[in-house]
mmCIF file of C-alpha atoms in Angstrom:
data_model
loop_
_atom_site.group_PDB
_atom_site.id
_atom_site.type_symbol
_atom_site.label_atom_id
_atom_site.label_comp_id
_atom_site.label_asym_id
_atom_site.label_seq_id
_atom_site.Cartn_x
_atom_site.Cartn_y
_atom_site.Cartn_z
ATOM 1 C CA MET A 1 91.645 121.931 80.756
ATOM 2 C CA SER A 2 94.889 123.880 80.780
ATOM 3 C CA ASN A 3 98.194 122.167 81.440
ATOM 4 C CA PRO A 4 96.706 118.738 82.162
ATOM 5 C CA LEU A 5 98.901 116.166 83.848
ATOM 6 C CA VAL A 6 99.417 112.495 83.139
ATOM 7 C CA ILE A 7 100.121 110.494 86.284
ATOM 8 C CA LEU A 8 102.417 107.491 85.754
ATOM 9 C CA CYS A 9 102.665 104.895 88.524
ATOM 10 C CA PRO A 10 105.683 102.597 88.934
ATOM 11 C CA GLY A 11 105.715 98.825 88.919
ATOM 12 C CA GLN A 12 107.623 96.250 90.902
ATOM 13 C CA GLY A 13 111.343 96.906 91.002
ATOM 14 C CA ALA A 14 110.910 100.557 91.970
ATOM 15 C CA GLN A 15 111.101 99.755 95.690
ATOM 16 C CA ILE A 16 113.902 101.124 97.830
ATOM 17 C CA VAL A 17 114.262 101.311 101.593
ATOM 18 C CA GLY A 18 113.094 104.755 102.666
ATOM 19 C CA MET A 19 110.495 105.156 99.924
ATOM 20 C CA GLY A 20 107.571 107.286 100.966
ATOM 21 C CA LYS A 21 109.258 108.502 104.169
ATOM 22 C CA ALA A 22 109.678 112.097 102.971
ATOM 23 C CA TRP A 23 106.000 112.281 101.976
ATOM 24 C CA HIS A 24 104.967 110.619 105.247
ATOM 25 C CA ASP A 25 106.905 113.193 107.252
ATOM 26 C CA ALA A 26 105.834 116.226 105.194
ATOM 27 C CA SER A 27 102.177 115.526 104.463
ATOM 28 C CA PRO A 28 99.358 114.579 106.843
ATOM 29 C CA GLU A 29 97.471 113.173 103.849
ATOM 30 C CA ALA A 30 100.364 110.912 102.850
ATOM 31 C CA ARG A 31 100.871 109.877 106.469
ATOM 32 C CA ALA A 32 97.176 108.912 106.640
ATOM 33 C CA VAL A 33 97.677 106.571 103.664
ATOM 34 C CA PHE A 34 100.491 104.713 105.429
ATOM 35 C CA GLN A 35 98.466 104.569 108.649
ATOM 36 C CA ALA A 36 95.437 103.182 106.802
ATOM 37 C CA ALA A 37 97.626 100.544 105.146
ATOM 38 C CA ASP A 38 99.142 99.531 108.477
ATOM 39 C CA ARG A 39 95.636 99.158 109.963
ATOM 40 C CA GLN A 40 94.266 97.217 106.992
ATOM 41 C CA LEU A 41 97.201 94.818 106.679
ATOM 42 C CA GLY A 42 97.778 94.323 110.394
ATOM 43 C CA SER A 43 100.460 91.676 110.877
ATOM 44 C CA ARG A 44 100.024 89.962 107.482
ATOM 45 C CA LEU A 45 103.488 91.070 106.328
ATOM 46 C CA GLY A 46 105.233 90.284 109.617
ATOM 47 C CA ALA A 47 105.748 93.976 110.429
ATOM 48 C CA PRO A 48 103.870 97.212 109.729
ATOM 49 C CA LEU A 49 104.134 98.123 106.048
ATOM 50 C CA SER A 50 105.347 101.625 106.926
ATOM 51 C CA GLU A 51 108.232 100.128 108.930
ATOM 52 C CA LEU A 52 109.211 97.871 106.016
ATOM 53 C CA CYS A 53 109.082 100.819 103.580
ATOM 54 C CA PHE A 54 111.019 103.239 105.766
ATOM 55 C CA SER A 55 113.543 100.924 107.454
ATOM 56 C CA GLY A 56 113.602 97.632 105.566
ATOM 57 C CA PRO A 57 115.452 95.387 105.740
ATOM 58 C CA PRO A 58 115.971 95.423 101.954
ATOM 59 C CA GLU A 59 115.868 91.614 101.782
ATOM 60 C CA ARG A 60 112.288 91.706 103.082
ATOM 61 C CA LEU A 61 111.190 94.782 101.126
ATOM 62 C CA ASN A 62 112.430 93.175 97.899
ATOM 63 C CA LYS A 63 110.244 90.091 98.370
ATOM 64 C CA THR A 64 107.236 90.256 96.070
ATOM 65 C CA ASP A 65 104.693 89.810 98.871
ATOM 66 C CA VAL A 66 105.987 93.011 100.506
ATOM 67 C CA SER A 67 107.235 95.044 97.541
ATOM 68 C CA GLN A 68 103.898 95.034 95.730
ATOM 69 C CA PRO A 69 101.782 96.512 98.540
ATOM 70 C CA ALA A 70 104.710 98.766 99.519
ATOM 71 C CA ILE A 71 105.025 100.325 96.055
ATOM 72 C CA PHE A 72 101.250 100.669 95.799
ATOM 73 C CA VAL A 73 100.974 102.421 99.180
ATOM 74 C CA ALA A 74 103.976 104.688 98.542
ATOM 75 C CA SER A 75 102.494 105.650 95.165
ATOM 76 C CA ILE A 76 99.104 106.515 96.631
ATOM 77 C CA ALA A 77 100.725 108.383 99.535
ATOM 78 C CA CYS A 78 102.666 110.470 97.010
ATOM 79 C CA TRP A 79 99.468 111.070 95.060
ATOM 80 C CA LYS A 80 97.548 112.165 98.155
ATOM 81 C CA GLY A 81 100.439 114.410 99.153
ATOM 82 C CA LEU A 82 100.392 116.027 95.717
ATOM 83 C CA LEU A 83 96.643 116.531 95.870
ATOM 84 C CA ALA A 84 97.015 118.359 99.156
ATOM 85 C CA LYS A 85 100.006 120.498 98.142
ATOM 86 C CA TRP A 86 99.311 121.462 94.539
ATOM 87 C CA GLN A 87 96.569 123.904 93.785
ATOM 88 C CA PHE A 88 95.308 124.315 90.222
ATOM 89 C CA GLY A 89 92.314 126.546 89.565
ATOM 90 C CA GLU A 90 89.581 125.408 91.953
ATOM 91 C CA GLY A 91 91.954 123.265 93.947
ATOM 92 C CA GLU A 92 91.854 120.313 91.574
ATOM 93 C CA ILE A 93 94.758 118.902 89.635
ATOM 94 C CA PRO A 94 93.730 118.663 85.961
ATOM 95 C CA ILE A 95 94.429 115.013 85.205
ATOM 96 C CA ALA A 96 94.323 113.974 81.560
ATOM 97 C CA ALA A 97 95.116 110.323 82.310
ATOM 98 C CA SER A 98 96.698 107.945 84.754
ATOM 99 C CA ALA A 99 98.675 104.867 83.765
ATOM 100 C CA GLY A 100 100.933 102.341 85.381
ATOM 101 C CA LEU A 101 103.506 99.725 84.539
ATOM 102 C CA SER A 102 102.257 96.272 85.577
ATOM 103 C CA LEU A 103 101.692 96.611 89.346
ATOM 104 C CA GLY A 104 101.413 100.367 88.801
ATOM 105 C CA GLU A 105 98.137 99.824 86.954
ATOM 106 C CA TYR A 106 96.467 99.275 90.335
ATOM 107 C CA SER A 107 97.756 102.614 91.633
ATOM 108 C CA ALA A 108 96.620 104.265 88.401
ATOM 109 C CA LEU A 109 93.112 102.853 88.883
ATOM 110 C CA VAL A 110 92.957 104.391 92.364
ATOM 111 C CA VAL A 111 94.255 107.726 91.022
ATOM 112 C CA ALA A 112 91.562 107.605 88.319
ATOM 113 C CA GLY A 113 88.864 106.920 90.920
ATOM 114 C CA ALA A 114 88.004 103.536 89.387
ATOM 115 C CA MET A 115 88.727 101.657 92.627
ATOM 116 C CA SER A 116 89.140 102.552 96.271
ATOM 117 C CA PHE A 117 92.474 102.568 98.058
ATOM 118 C CA GLU A 118 91.277 99.749 100.314
ATOM 119 C CA GLU A 119 90.239 97.575 97.351
ATOM 120 C CA GLY A 120 93.512 98.248 95.571
ATOM 121 C CA LEU A 121 95.577 97.438 98.658
ATOM 122 C CA GLU A 122 93.736 94.159 99.176
ATOM 123 C CA LEU A 123 94.212 93.187 95.515
ATOM 124 C CA VAL A 124 97.924 93.981 95.365
ATOM 125 C CA THR A 125 98.517 92.237 98.698
ATOM 126 C CA LEU A 126 96.825 89.073 97.407
ATOM 127 C CA ARG A 127 98.639 89.420 94.072
ATOM 128 C CA GLY A 128 102.012 89.827 95.772
ATOM 129 C CA ARG A 129 101.410 86.819 98.033
ATOM 130 C CA ALA A 130 100.323 84.640 95.081
ATOM 131 C CA MET A 131 103.352 85.663 93.027
ATOM 132 C CA GLN A 132 105.712 85.081 95.984
ATOM 133 C CA ASP A 133 104.202 81.622 96.572
ATOM 134 C CA ALA A 134 104.577 80.775 92.872
ATOM 135 C CA ALA A 135 108.208 81.932 92.847
ATOM 136 C CA GLU A 136 109.021 79.808 95.902
ATOM 137 C CA ALA A 137 107.234 76.758 94.459
ATOM 138 C CA SER A 138 109.112 76.976 91.169
ATOM 139 C CA PRO A 139 112.529 78.563 91.714
ATOM 140 C CA GLY A 140 114.049 80.376 88.793
ATOM 141 C CA GLY A 141 115.408 83.673 87.734
ATOM 142 C CA MET A 142 114.737 86.461 85.327
ATOM 143 C CA VAL A 143 116.818 89.227 83.853
ATOM 144 C CA ALA A 144 116.069 92.145 81.561
ATOM 145 C CA LEU A 145 118.601 92.927 78.854
ATOM 146 C CA ILE A 146 118.441 96.226 77.055
ATOM 147 C CA GLY A 147 119.961 96.500 73.614
ATOM 148 C CA ALA A 148 120.747 92.797 73.174
ATOM 149 C CA ASP A 149 119.621 90.757 70.199
ATOM 150 C CA GLU A 150 118.334 87.194 70.629
ATOM 151 C CA ALA A 151 121.739 85.533 70.092
ATOM 152 C CA GLN A 152 123.374 87.820 72.665
ATOM 153 C CA ALA A 153 120.570 87.158 75.146
ATOM 154 C CA VAL A 154 120.852 83.369 74.755
ATOM 155 C CA ALA A 155 124.648 83.496 75.106
ATOM 156 C CA ARG A 156 124.365 85.619 78.245
ATOM 157 C CA ALA A 157 121.756 83.279 79.756
ATOM 158 C CA ARG A 158 123.931 80.223 79.043
ATOM 159 C CA LYS A 159 126.940 81.928 80.636
ATOM 160 C CA ILE A 160 124.972 82.757 83.791
ATOM 161 C CA CYS A 161 123.362 79.328 84.022
ATOM 162 C CA ALA A 162 126.051 76.840 83.026
ATOM 163 C CA ASP A 163 124.082 73.790 84.267
ATOM 164 C CA PRO A 164 122.867 72.011 81.085
ATOM 165 C CA HIS A 165 119.845 70.631 82.959
ATOM 166 C CA HIS A 166 118.349 74.066 83.572
ATOM 167 C CA VAL A 167 115.747 75.313 81.146
ATOM 168 C CA ILE A 168 116.681 78.583 79.489
ATOM 169 C CA GLU A 169 114.065 80.570 77.630
ATOM 170 C CA VAL A 170 114.550 83.908 75.946
ATOM 171 C CA ARG A 171 111.442 85.937 75.258
ATOM 172 C CA PRO A 172 111.442 89.291 73.501
ATOM 173 C CA VAL A 173 109.065 91.530 75.416
ATOM 174 C CA GLY A 174 110.099 94.996 74.317
ATOM 175 C CA TRP A 175 110.189 96.707 70.999
ATOM 176 C CA ARG A 176 112.201 99.236 69.126
ATOM 177 C CA TRP A 177 110.683 102.476 68.043
ATOM 178 C CA ARG A 178 110.920 102.812 64.271
ATOM 179 C CA ARG A 179 110.034 105.845 62.235
#
C-alpha cells in the first residue's frame, strides 16, 4: 500500500454552525448522507439534522443531543465526499487506519466498515440523548485547562465557582510527552 492514509474523526466540541454545508453542496454522496440522516431521525431533534447543522441556531447545535449526531453525520458526509472525489489506484483510498476522539470513535468504526452508517447514527443519537438527560438531571460544568498544574487548576476552579457549597473536583486526564 503506497501512501496510506489515517482517517481521524473529531469528537464533541468540533461542531460549528455551517459544518458539512460545503460538502453537502459540492458532493451528491455527501448530500445523500445528510438526506439519509434526516429520514432516519425524522422529527426526533425538533428540526431536520441538516437544518441544525447548516443554520443552527448555535444554542441548539451545541446541545449534546444534537451535536453528537450532527458531528457524526458531518464526519461521514465528509468521508463519503472524499471517497467520491479522490482516486487512488483502482479508485480506492488506501486506508491504514481510522481513529476517533470519544464520539469520533463511532465515525471511525463506520469508516473502517465495522458498523453501518444507520447503526452508528442510531447509537450516537441515543448516546447524545442519554448524555443530555444526565447533564440536565445533574447540572454542573466542565473545563479543560492546558498547561496548568493541579494547584493552578484548583485555584482556577475555586475562582470560577466561589460558592463553597459546590463540589469542585480536578482530574488529570491528559499527559505530557517525555523523551
